PDB file of C-alpha atoms in Angstrom:
ATOM      1  CA  UNK S   7       4.123 162.260 -94.437  1.00 90.00           C
ATOM      2  CA  UNK S   8       3.382 161.925 -98.174  1.00 96.00           C
ATOM      3  CA  UNK S   9       6.336 162.310-100.504  1.00 97.00           C
ATOM      4  CA  UNK S  10       5.383 164.311-103.600  1.00 98.00           C
ATOM      5  CA  UNK S  11       7.446 165.142-106.673  1.00 98.00           C
ATOM      6  CA  UNK S  12       6.443 168.211-108.654  1.00 98.00           C
ATOM      7  CA  UNK S  13       7.925 167.308-112.004  1.00 98.00           C
ATOM      8  CA  UNK S  14       9.627 170.049-113.987  1.00 97.00           C
ATOM      9  CA  UNK S  15      12.485 170.411-116.485  1.00 95.00           C
ATOM     10  CA  UNK S  16      15.983 171.809-116.454  1.00 91.00           C
ATOM     11  CA  UNK S  17      16.429 175.550-117.145  1.00 87.00           C
ATOM     12  CA  UNK S  18      17.274 176.459-120.719  1.00 79.00           C
ATOM     13  CA  UNK S  19      17.078 179.275-123.274  1.00 73.00           C
ATOM     14  CA  UNK S  20      13.723 178.072-124.636  1.00 74.00           C
ATOM     15  CA  UNK S  21      12.192 177.226-121.252  1.00 80.00           C
ATOM     16  CA  UNK S  22      10.064 179.778-119.410  1.00 83.00           C
ATOM     17  CA  UNK S  23      10.246 180.223-115.655  1.00 88.00           C
ATOM     18  CA  UNK S  24       7.611 178.294-113.716  1.00 94.00           C
ATOM     19  CA  UNK S  25       6.392 180.879-111.232  1.00 94.00           C
ATOM     20  CA  UNK S  26       3.924 178.378-109.752  1.00 95.00           C
ATOM     21  CA  UNK S  27       6.553 175.838-108.764  1.00 97.00           C
ATOM     22  CA  UNK S  28       8.110 177.430-105.649  1.00 97.00           C
ATOM     23  CA  UNK S  29       4.645 178.500-104.490  1.00 97.00           C
ATOM     24  CA  UNK S  30       3.334 174.926-104.668  1.00 98.00           C
ATOM     25  CA  UNK S  31       6.440 173.360-103.117  1.00 98.00           C
ATOM     26  CA  UNK S  32       6.247 175.751-100.165  1.00 98.00           C
ATOM     27  CA  UNK S  33       2.466 175.367 -99.738  1.00 98.00           C
ATOM     28  CA  UNK S  34       2.700 171.567 -99.786  1.00 98.00           C
ATOM     29  CA  UNK S  35       5.561 171.587 -97.286  1.00 97.00           C
ATOM     30  CA  UNK S  36       3.581 173.886 -94.996  1.00 97.00           C
ATOM     31  CA  UNK S  37       0.693 171.393 -95.264  1.00 97.00           C
ATOM     32  CA  UNK S  38       2.991 168.637 -93.962  1.00 96.00           C
ATOM     33  CA  UNK S  39       4.042 166.956 -97.222  1.00 97.00           C
ATOM     34  CA  UNK S  40       7.558 166.083 -98.273  1.00 97.00           C
ATOM     35  CA  UNK S  41       7.410 168.015-101.544  1.00 98.00           C
ATOM     36  CA  UNK S  42      10.247 168.745-103.949  1.00 97.00           C
ATOM     37  CA  UNK S  43      10.718 169.907-107.526  1.00 97.00           C
ATOM     38  CA  UNK S  44      12.415 167.270-109.681  1.00 97.00           C
ATOM     39  CA  UNK S  45      13.440 167.383-113.346  1.00 97.00           C
ATOM     40  CA  UNK S  46      11.798 164.609-115.338  1.00 97.00           C
ATOM     41  CA  UNK S  47      15.072 163.640-117.051  1.00 95.00           C
ATOM     42  CA  UNK S  48      17.171 163.560-113.871  1.00 93.00           C
ATOM     43  CA  UNK S  49      18.700 160.140-114.373  1.00 87.00           C
ATOM     44  CA  UNK S  50      19.376 159.451-110.673  1.00 91.00           C
ATOM     45  CA  UNK S  51      15.836 159.800-109.347  1.00 95.00           C
ATOM     46  CA  UNK S  52      14.118 156.788-107.793  1.00 97.00           C
ATOM     47  CA  UNK S  53      10.509 157.605-108.662  1.00 98.00           C
ATOM     48  CA  UNK S  54       9.240 154.706-106.559  1.00 97.00           C
ATOM     49  CA  UNK S  55      10.286 156.709-103.515  1.00 97.00           C
ATOM     50  CA  UNK S  56       7.415 159.121-104.059  1.00 98.00           C
ATOM     51  CA  UNK S  57       3.748 158.578-103.269  1.00 97.00           C
ATOM     52  CA  UNK S  58       2.825 160.827-106.191  1.00 98.00           C
ATOM     53  CA  UNK S  59       4.560 162.488-109.118  1.00 98.00           C
ATOM     54  CA  UNK S  60       2.665 165.501-110.473  1.00 98.00           C
ATOM     55  CA  UNK S  61       3.739 166.745-113.891  1.00 98.00           C
ATOM     56  CA  UNK S  62       3.915 170.513-113.610  1.00 97.00           C
ATOM     57  CA  UNK S  63       6.348 172.312-115.929  1.00 96.00           C
ATOM     58  CA  UNK S  64       8.050 169.811-118.225  1.00 96.00           C
ATOM     59  CA  UNK S  65       8.094 172.561-120.818  1.00 92.00           C
ATOM     60  CA  UNK S  66      10.797 171.003-122.975  1.00 91.00           C
ATOM     61  CA  UNK S  67       8.759 167.869-123.718  1.00 90.00           C
ATOM     62  CA  UNK S  68       7.420 168.969-127.109  1.00 83.00           C
ATOM     63  CA  UNK S  69      10.795 168.672-128.828  1.00 82.00           C
ATOM     64  CA  UNK S  70      11.603 165.461-126.930  1.00 88.00           C
ATOM     65  CA  UNK S  71       8.160 163.841-127.136  1.00 89.00           C
ATOM     66  CA  UNK S  72       9.241 160.210-127.602  1.00 92.00           C
ATOM     67  CA  UNK S  73      11.754 160.444-124.757  1.00 95.00           C
ATOM     68  CA  UNK S  74       9.209 162.158-122.519  1.00 96.00           C
ATOM     69  CA  UNK S  75       6.398 159.678-123.087  1.00 96.00           C
ATOM     70  CA  UNK S  76       8.809 156.798-122.454  1.00 97.00           C
ATOM     71  CA  UNK S  77       9.732 158.450-119.148  1.00 98.00           C
ATOM     72  CA  UNK S  78       6.025 158.814-118.284  1.00 98.00           C
ATOM     73  CA  UNK S  79       5.518 155.085-118.839  1.00 98.00           C
ATOM     74  CA  UNK S  80       8.446 154.247-116.534  1.00 97.00           C
ATOM     75  CA  UNK S  81       7.406 156.719-113.867  1.00 98.00           C
ATOM     76  CA  UNK S  82       3.801 155.521-113.971  1.00 97.00           C
ATOM     77  CA  UNK S  83       4.973 151.989-113.234  1.00 97.00           C
ATOM     78  CA  UNK S  84       7.089 153.137-110.290  1.00 97.00           C
ATOM     79  CA  UNK S  85       4.547 155.384-108.566  1.00 97.00           C
ATOM     80  CA  UNK S  86       1.268 157.148-109.149  1.00 97.00           C
ATOM     81  CA  UNK S  87       1.691 159.672-111.985  1.00 98.00           C
ATOM     82  CA  UNK S  88      -0.682 162.573-112.532  1.00 97.00           C
ATOM     83  CA  UNK S  89      -1.853 162.737-115.105  1.00 97.00           C
ATOM     84  CA  UNK S  90      -1.519 159.030-116.078  1.00 97.00           C
ATOM     85  CA  UNK S  91       0.955 157.930-118.730  1.00 97.00           C
ATOM     86  CA  UNK S  92      -1.712 156.881-121.241  1.00 96.00           C
ATOM     87  CA  UNK S  93      -3.262 160.348-121.011  1.00 97.00           C
ATOM     88  CA  UNK S  94       0.161 161.916-121.489  1.00 96.00           C
ATOM     89  CA  UNK S  95       0.842 159.834-124.595  1.00 96.00           C
ATOM     90  CA  UNK S  96      -2.540 160.713-126.139  1.00 96.00           C
ATOM     91  CA  UNK S  97      -2.301 164.398-125.312  1.00 96.00           C
ATOM     92  CA  UNK S  98       1.258 165.063-126.488  1.00 94.00           C
ATOM     93  CA  UNK S  99       0.072 164.744-130.101  1.00 92.00           C
ATOM     94  CA  UNK S 100      -2.533 167.334-131.096  1.00 93.00           C
ATOM     95  CA  UNK S 101      -4.105 164.885-133.485  1.00 93.00           C
ATOM     96  CA  UNK S 102      -6.280 164.305-130.435  1.00 96.00           C
ATOM     97  CA  UNK S 103      -8.379 167.191-131.802  1.00 96.00           C
ATOM     98  CA  UNK S 104      -9.617 164.728-134.415  1.00 94.00           C
ATOM     99  CA  UNK S 105     -10.718 162.364-131.639  1.00 95.00           C
ATOM    100  CA  UNK S 106     -12.589 165.192-129.932  1.00 97.00           C
ATOM    101  CA  UNK S 107     -14.275 166.218-133.179  1.00 96.00           C
ATOM    102  CA  UNK S 108     -15.318 162.605-133.822  1.00 96.00           C
ATOM    103  CA  UNK S 109     -16.913 162.605-130.354  1.00 96.00           C
ATOM    104  CA  UNK S 110     -18.974 165.671-131.257  1.00 97.00           C
ATOM    105  CA  UNK S 111     -16.895 168.258-129.394  1.00 98.00           C
ATOM    106  CA  UNK S 112     -16.720 171.599-131.252  1.00 98.00           C
ATOM    107  CA  UNK S 113     -13.067 172.174-132.127  1.00 97.00           C
ATOM    108  CA  UNK S 114     -11.135 174.496-134.408  1.00 96.00           C
ATOM    109  CA  UNK S 115     -11.081 172.755-137.843  1.00 95.00           C
ATOM    110  CA  UNK S 116      -7.691 171.130-138.295  1.00 95.00           C
ATOM    111  CA  UNK S 117      -5.791 169.324-141.044  1.00 94.00           C
ATOM    112  CA  UNK S 118      -2.511 167.491-140.547  1.00 95.00           C
ATOM    113  CA  UNK S 119       0.455 167.401-142.931  1.00 96.00           C
ATOM    114  CA  UNK S 120       3.016 164.734-142.092  1.00 94.00           C
ATOM    115  CA  UNK S 121       6.529 164.614-143.547  1.00 94.00           C
ATOM    116  CA  UNK S 122       6.196 163.633-147.215  1.00 93.00           C
ATOM    117  CA  UNK S 123       2.715 165.113-147.612  1.00 95.00           C
ATOM    118  CA  UNK S 124       2.268 167.853-150.241  1.00 92.00           C
ATOM    119  CA  UNK S 125       2.080 171.456-149.044  1.00 91.00           C
ATOM    120  CA  UNK S 126      -1.693 171.708-149.362  1.00 91.00           C
ATOM    121  CA  UNK S 127      -2.270 175.173-147.906  1.00 96.00           C
ATOM    122  CA  UNK S 128      -5.374 177.420-148.021  1.00 96.00           C
ATOM    123  CA  UNK S 129      -5.662 179.817-150.934  1.00 95.00           C
ATOM    124  CA  UNK S 130      -8.715 181.792-149.788  1.00 94.00           C
ATOM    125  CA  UNK S 131      -8.289 182.608-146.085  1.00 95.00           C
ATOM    126  CA  UNK S 132      -5.752 183.388-143.385  1.00 95.00           C
ATOM    127  CA  UNK S 133      -4.427 180.316-141.585  1.00 95.00           C
ATOM    128  CA  UNK S 134      -2.067 179.032-138.903  1.00 95.00           C
ATOM    129  CA  UNK S 135       0.691 176.464-139.277  1.00 95.00           C
ATOM    130  CA  UNK S 136       2.090 174.846-136.128  1.00 92.00           C
ATOM    131  CA  UNK S 137       3.471 171.475-135.000  1.00 91.00           C
ATOM    132  CA  UNK S 138       1.190 168.687-133.816  1.00 88.00           C
ATOM    133  CA  UNK S 139       3.535 168.284-130.867  1.00 82.00           C
ATOM    134  CA  UNK S 140       4.283 171.753-129.599  1.00 72.00           C
ATOM    135  CA  UNK S 141       3.876 174.231-126.768  1.00 65.00           C
ATOM    136  CA  UNK S 142       4.306 177.934-126.150  1.00 59.00           C
ATOM    137  CA  UNK S 143       3.631 178.776-129.829  1.00 64.00           C
ATOM    138  CA  UNK S 144       7.008 177.227-130.754  1.00 72.00           C
ATOM    139  CA  UNK S 145       7.236 176.795-134.543  1.00 82.00           C
ATOM    140  CA  UNK S 146       3.819 178.469-134.959  1.00 89.00           C
ATOM    141  CA  UNK S 147       2.921 181.291-137.355  1.00 93.00           C
ATOM    142  CA  UNK S 148      -0.075 182.760-139.177  1.00 94.00           C
ATOM    143  CA  UNK S 149      -0.171 183.390-142.910  1.00 96.00           C
ATOM    144  CA  UNK S 150      -2.275 184.984-145.604  1.00 96.00           C
ATOM    145  CA  UNK S 151      -2.664 183.238-148.986  1.00 96.00           C
ATOM    146  CA  UNK S 152      -0.111 185.708-150.407  1.00 96.00           C
ATOM    147  CA  UNK S 153       2.516 184.307-148.024  1.00 96.00           C
ATOM    148  CA  UNK S 154       2.333 180.796-149.484  1.00 96.00           C
ATOM    149  CA  UNK S 155       6.055 180.516-150.227  1.00 96.00           C
ATOM    150  CA  UNK S 156       7.005 181.524-146.676  1.00 95.00           C
ATOM    151  CA  UNK S 157       4.531 179.018-145.258  1.00 96.00           C
ATOM    152  CA  UNK S 158       5.996 176.276-147.473  1.00 96.00           C
ATOM    153  CA  UNK S 159       9.467 176.992-146.108  1.00 94.00           C
ATOM    154  CA  UNK S 160       8.001 176.733-142.608  1.00 94.00           C
ATOM    155  CA  UNK S 161       6.505 173.335-143.466  1.00 94.00           C
ATOM    156  CA  UNK S 162       9.781 172.110-144.919  1.00 94.00           C
ATOM    157  CA  UNK S 163      11.633 173.075-141.747  1.00 92.00           C
ATOM    158  CA  UNK S 164       9.187 171.174-139.545  1.00 90.00           C
ATOM    159  CA  UNK S 165       9.126 168.150-141.844  1.00 94.00           C
ATOM    160  CA  UNK S 166      12.935 168.098-141.884  1.00 92.00           C
ATOM    161  CA  UNK S 167      12.810 167.725-138.111  1.00 87.00           C
ATOM    162  CA  UNK S 168      10.260 164.911-138.380  1.00 87.00           C
ATOM    163  CA  UNK S 169       7.352 167.031-137.135  1.00 89.00           C
ATOM    164  CA  UNK S 170       3.778 166.720-138.366  1.00 92.00           C
ATOM    165  CA  UNK S 171       2.221 170.118-139.088  1.00 94.00           C
ATOM    166  CA  UNK S 172      -1.257 171.306-138.208  1.00 94.00           C
ATOM    167  CA  UNK S 173      -3.081 173.712-140.507  1.00 96.00           C
ATOM    168  CA  UNK S 174      -6.006 175.642-139.043  1.00 95.00           C
ATOM    169  CA  UNK S 175      -8.002 178.654-140.187  1.00 95.00           C
ATOM    170  CA  UNK S 176      -6.992 181.750-138.260  1.00 94.00           C
ATOM    171  CA  UNK S 177      -9.895 182.255-135.871  1.00 93.00           C
ATOM    172  CA  UNK S 178     -10.607 185.994-136.070  1.00 90.00           C
ATOM    173  CA  UNK S 179     -12.662 185.919-132.892  1.00 89.00           C
ATOM    174  CA  UNK S 180      -9.444 185.684-130.912  1.00 92.00           C
ATOM    175  CA  UNK S 181      -8.554 189.249-131.938  1.00 91.00           C
ATOM    176  CA  UNK S 182     -11.621 190.599-130.117  1.00 90.00           C
ATOM    177  CA  UNK S 183     -12.706 188.015-127.523  1.00 92.00           C
ATOM    178  CA  UNK S 184      -9.269 186.546-126.851  1.00 94.00           C
ATOM    179  CA  UNK S 185      -8.548 182.950-125.861  1.00 96.00           C
ATOM    180  CA  UNK S 186     -10.056 181.611-122.638  1.00 97.00           C
ATOM    181  CA  UNK S 187      -8.353 179.001-120.495  1.00 97.00           C
ATOM    182  CA  UNK S 188     -10.604 177.035-118.136  1.00 98.00           C
ATOM    183  CA  UNK S 189      -8.592 175.247-115.461  1.00 98.00           C
ATOM    184  CA  UNK S 190      -9.909 172.137-113.729  1.00 98.00           C
ATOM    185  CA  UNK S 191      -8.407 170.448-110.677  1.00 97.00           C
ATOM    186  CA  UNK S 192      -9.725 167.344-108.988  1.00 95.00           C
ATOM    187  CA  UNK S 193     -12.537 167.130-111.526  1.00 94.00           C
ATOM    188  CA  UNK S 194     -13.982 170.589-110.793  1.00 96.00           C
ATOM    189  CA  UNK S 195     -13.491 174.048-112.250  1.00 98.00           C
ATOM    190  CA  UNK S 196     -10.617 175.768-110.453  1.00 98.00           C
ATOM    191  CA  UNK S 197     -10.524 179.157-112.185  1.00 98.00           C
ATOM    192  CA  UNK S 198     -10.386 180.685-115.665  1.00 98.00           C
ATOM    193  CA  UNK S 199      -8.277 183.233-117.512  1.00 98.00           C
ATOM    194  CA  UNK S 200      -8.298 185.104-120.790  1.00 97.00           C
ATOM    195  CA  UNK S 201      -5.347 186.129-122.937  1.00 95.00           C
ATOM    196  CA  UNK S 202      -4.860 188.106-126.116  1.00 92.00           C
ATOM    197  CA  UNK S 203      -3.807 186.698-129.481  1.00 85.00           C
ATOM    198  CA  UNK S 204      -0.315 185.156-129.472  1.00 83.00           C
ATOM    199  CA  UNK S 205       0.401 185.173-133.209  1.00 83.00           C
ATOM    200  CA  UNK S 206       0.888 188.642-134.700  1.00 79.00           C
ATOM    201  CA  UNK S 207       0.904 189.004-138.510  1.00 81.00           C
ATOM    202  CA  UNK S 208       4.356 188.654-140.014  1.00 77.00           C
ATOM    203  CA  UNK S 209       5.991 187.139-136.920  1.00 81.00           C
ATOM    204  CA  UNK S 210       8.453 184.450-138.071  1.00 82.00           C
ATOM    205  CA  UNK S 211       7.689 180.915-136.968  1.00 81.00           C
ATOM    206  CA  UNK S 212      11.116 180.541-135.364  1.00 78.00           C
ATOM    207  CA  UNK S 213      10.876 183.731-133.318  1.00 78.00           C
ATOM    208  CA  UNK S 214      10.145 183.235-129.640  1.00 78.00           C
ATOM    209  CA  UNK S 215       6.640 184.434-128.718  1.00 70.00           C
ATOM    210  CA  UNK S 216       5.012 185.629-125.529  1.00 74.00           C
ATOM    211  CA  UNK S 217       2.917 182.580-124.693  1.00 75.00           C
ATOM    212  CA  UNK S 218       0.280 184.335-122.560  1.00 84.00           C
ATOM    213  CA  UNK S 219      -0.012 188.011-123.550  1.00 87.00           C
ATOM    214  CA  UNK S 220      -2.408 190.262-121.668  1.00 92.00           C
ATOM    215  CA  UNK S 221      -3.467 187.537-119.236  1.00 95.00           C
ATOM    216  CA  UNK S 222      -6.446 188.468-117.038  1.00 97.00           C
ATOM    217  CA  UNK S 223      -8.889 186.626-114.801  1.00 98.00           C
ATOM    218  CA  UNK S 224     -12.080 185.472-116.505  1.00 98.00           C
ATOM    219  CA  UNK S 225     -15.506 184.240-115.465  1.00 98.00           C
ATOM    220  CA  UNK S 226     -16.525 181.501-117.921  1.00 98.00           C
ATOM    221  CA  UNK S 227     -19.941 181.505-119.519  1.00 98.00           C
ATOM    222  CA  UNK S 228     -22.303 178.550-119.281  1.00 98.00           C
ATOM    223  CA  UNK S 229     -21.599 177.790-122.949  1.00 98.00           C
ATOM    224  CA  UNK S 230     -17.846 177.728-122.311  1.00 98.00           C
ATOM    225  CA  UNK S 231     -18.260 175.444-119.314  1.00 98.00           C
ATOM    226  CA  UNK S 232     -20.456 173.089-121.321  1.00 98.00           C
ATOM    227  CA  UNK S 233     -17.913 172.784-124.155  1.00 98.00           C
ATOM    228  CA  UNK S 234     -15.031 172.290-121.709  1.00 98.00           C
ATOM    229  CA  UNK S 235     -16.901 169.545-119.863  1.00 97.00           C
ATOM    230  CA  UNK S 236     -17.761 167.820-123.162  1.00 97.00           C
ATOM    231  CA  UNK S 237     -14.087 167.872-124.123  1.00 97.00           C
ATOM    232  CA  UNK S 238     -13.005 166.341-120.815  1.00 97.00           C
ATOM    233  CA  UNK S 239     -15.709 163.662-121.043  1.00 96.00           C
ATOM    234  CA  UNK S 240     -14.386 162.690-124.488  1.00 96.00           C
ATOM    235  CA  UNK S 241     -10.866 161.809-123.284  1.00 96.00           C
ATOM    236  CA  UNK S 242     -10.376 158.117-124.196  1.00 93.00           C
ATOM    237  CA  UNK S 243     -10.918 155.694-121.356  1.00 85.00           C
ATOM    238  CA  UNK S 244     -12.570 158.281-119.097  1.00 75.00           C
ATOM    239  CA  UNK S 245      -9.417 158.478-116.925  1.00 82.00           C
ATOM    240  CA  UNK S 246      -9.212 160.175-113.556  1.00 88.00           C
ATOM    241  CA  UNK S 247      -7.578 163.538-114.258  1.00 96.00           C
ATOM    242  CA  UNK S 248      -5.936 165.475-111.452  1.00 97.00           C
ATOM    243  CA  UNK S 249      -5.706 168.608-113.606  1.00 98.00           C
ATOM    244  CA  UNK S 250      -6.770 169.874-117.010  1.00 97.00           C
ATOM    245  CA  UNK S 251      -6.871 173.089-118.977  1.00 97.00           C
ATOM    246  CA  UNK S 252      -9.313 173.648-121.826  1.00 98.00           C
ATOM    247  CA  UNK S 253      -8.418 176.521-124.169  1.00 97.00           C
ATOM    248  CA  UNK S 254     -11.389 178.000-126.021  1.00 97.00           C
ATOM    249  CA  UNK S 255     -11.893 180.522-128.816  1.00 96.00           C
ATOM    250  CA  UNK S 256     -15.026 181.754-130.553  1.00 95.00           C
ATOM    251  CA  UNK S 257     -15.750 180.271-133.971  1.00 93.00           C
ATOM    252  CA  UNK S 258     -17.230 182.155-136.913  1.00 89.00           C
ATOM    253  CA  UNK S 259     -20.665 181.471-135.419  1.00 91.00           C
ATOM    254  CA  UNK S 260     -19.658 183.124-132.142  1.00 92.00           C
ATOM    255  CA  UNK S 261     -19.801 179.852-130.220  1.00 95.00           C
ATOM    256  CA  UNK S 262     -16.869 178.491-128.200  1.00 97.00           C
ATOM    257  CA  UNK S 263     -14.617 175.894-129.786  1.00 97.00           C
ATOM    258  CA  UNK S 264     -11.713 173.954-128.327  1.00 98.00           C
ATOM    259  CA  UNK S 265      -8.350 175.295-129.457  1.00 95.00           C
ATOM    260  CA  UNK S 266      -6.384 172.973-127.198  1.00 94.00           C
ATOM    261  CA  UNK S 267      -6.981 170.454-124.411  1.00 97.00           C
ATOM    262  CA  UNK S 268      -3.931 170.531-122.164  1.00 96.00           C
ATOM    263  CA  UNK S 269      -3.603 167.469-119.951  1.00 97.00           C
ATOM    264  CA  UNK S 270       0.191 167.213-119.724  1.00 97.00           C
ATOM    265  CA  UNK S 271       1.755 170.295-118.122  1.00 95.00           C
ATOM    266  CA  UNK S 272      -0.590 173.291-118.170  1.00 95.00           C
ATOM    267  CA  UNK S 273       0.511 176.502-116.528  1.00 94.00           C
ATOM    268  CA  UNK S 274      -1.935 177.049-113.667  1.00 96.00           C
ATOM    269  CA  UNK S 275      -1.426 180.858-113.544  1.00 96.00           C
ATOM    270  CA  UNK S 276      -1.447 180.809-109.746  1.00 97.00           C
ATOM    271  CA  UNK S 277       0.143 184.270-109.628  1.00 95.00           C
ATOM    272  CA  UNK S 278      -3.075 185.530-111.198  1.00 97.00           C
ATOM    273  CA  UNK S 279      -5.258 183.278-109.020  1.00 98.00           C
ATOM    274  CA  UNK S 280      -3.541 182.990-105.606  1.00 97.00           C
ATOM    275  CA  UNK S 281      -6.873 182.096-104.009  1.00 98.00           C
ATOM    276  CA  UNK S 282      -6.684 178.736-105.833  1.00 98.00           C
ATOM    277  CA  UNK S 283      -3.486 177.577-104.098  1.00 98.00           C
ATOM    278  CA  UNK S 284      -5.262 175.914-101.109  1.00 98.00           C
ATOM    279  CA  UNK S 285      -7.553 173.959-103.450  1.00 98.00           C
ATOM    280  CA  UNK S 286      -4.633 172.761-105.541  1.00 98.00           C
ATOM    281  CA  UNK S 287      -2.736 171.671-102.414  1.00 98.00           C
ATOM    282  CA  UNK S 288      -5.809 169.870-101.072  1.00 97.00           C
ATOM    283  CA  UNK S 289      -6.326 167.941-104.312  1.00 97.00           C
ATOM    284  CA  UNK S 290      -2.643 167.007-104.624  1.00 98.00           C
ATOM    285  CA  UNK S 291      -2.616 165.701-101.051  1.00 97.00           C
ATOM    286  CA  UNK S 292      -5.796 163.730-101.726  1.00 96.00           C
ATOM    287  CA  UNK S 293      -4.206 162.196-104.839  1.00 97.00           C
ATOM    288  CA  UNK S 294      -1.027 161.371-102.888  1.00 96.00           C
ATOM    289  CA  UNK S 295      -3.123 159.534-100.324  1.00 91.00           C
ATOM    290  CA  UNK S 296      -4.409 157.278-103.091  1.00 61.00           C
ATOM    291  CA  UNK S 297      -0.899 156.626-104.393  1.00 49.00           C
ATOM    292  CA  UNK S 298       1.456 153.759-103.749  1.00 47.00           C
ATOM    293  CA  UNK S 299       4.969 153.779-102.349  1.00 45.00           C
ATOM    294  CA  UNK S 300       7.073 150.775-101.396  1.00 39.00           C
ATOM    295  CA  UNK S 301       7.781 151.126 -97.655  1.00 35.00           C
ATOM    296  CA  UNK S 302      11.516 150.524 -98.072  1.00 33.00           C
ATOM    297  CA  UNK S 303      12.046 152.971-100.949  1.00 36.00           C
ATOM    298  CA  UNK S 304      13.988 156.180-100.550  1.00 37.00           C
ATOM    299  CA  UNK S 305      12.703 159.314-102.257  1.00 39.00           C
ATOM    300  CA  UNK S 306      14.475 161.834-104.418  1.00 42.00           C
ATOM    301  CA  UNK S 307      17.863 161.975-106.141  1.00 39.00           C
ATOM    302  CA  UNK S 308      20.390 159.417-105.011  1.00 33.00           C
TER     303      UNK S 308
END
């Protein structure tokens, strides 16, 4: 019986509920696996006691990035980690968008302002400021050129916390076509969804946002699939990815561009796509069969 850890985080005021987690634990157990949900920072877990650790909802990682990536390195040495630790380290910093752009993948144009950099903000178009390590629209806001002073205060707050800021043009296509999320599992398209714009004008950067407003099922176009596959092919080292989510928006030319490539802990939206649960279980079990587990090790919290 394979022992599988679905890696999550502890509940907290800034952490959303993972509705997928109990569904996956139950489905894996019904398929004959020894599956359990385990917090990544649970200090008494012997990760070598699992055949596979699947990162699922470690949704506090973005404000503990260094600690989280160090955990991923340790866990990846103890057992098979999906996705691998080197992928996690690369993907926790959204400067990866520069790597994708250099590989010819169409992405939303992005500049980065590290602590100590001048507040070089657009003066002729609406734009978004958000952290290079972030999730759930935390510390994200959109601004017009007239809101320069407010945006500068936003930058100062992030820089004071040691965060590098991203500055992107506000992609107006999201207001009409929304943002599309293409989910891949086991190297193949699993399903896709579309959501409405997250950032409303005038919403303070430190106000909690609805991360996935107006979420609906979506059938991706051939152009969207092509861009998503190009993005996945451009991940350094061509690693084996158990799961991936590619978030796309339409650029000014109407063509899809990558907003985000989520390889760490993407929400799978299984409540919206319950038909995908058997495929996810099948791929997790297949990955667990390729894992490694010392025969004498005990699994789970001690």
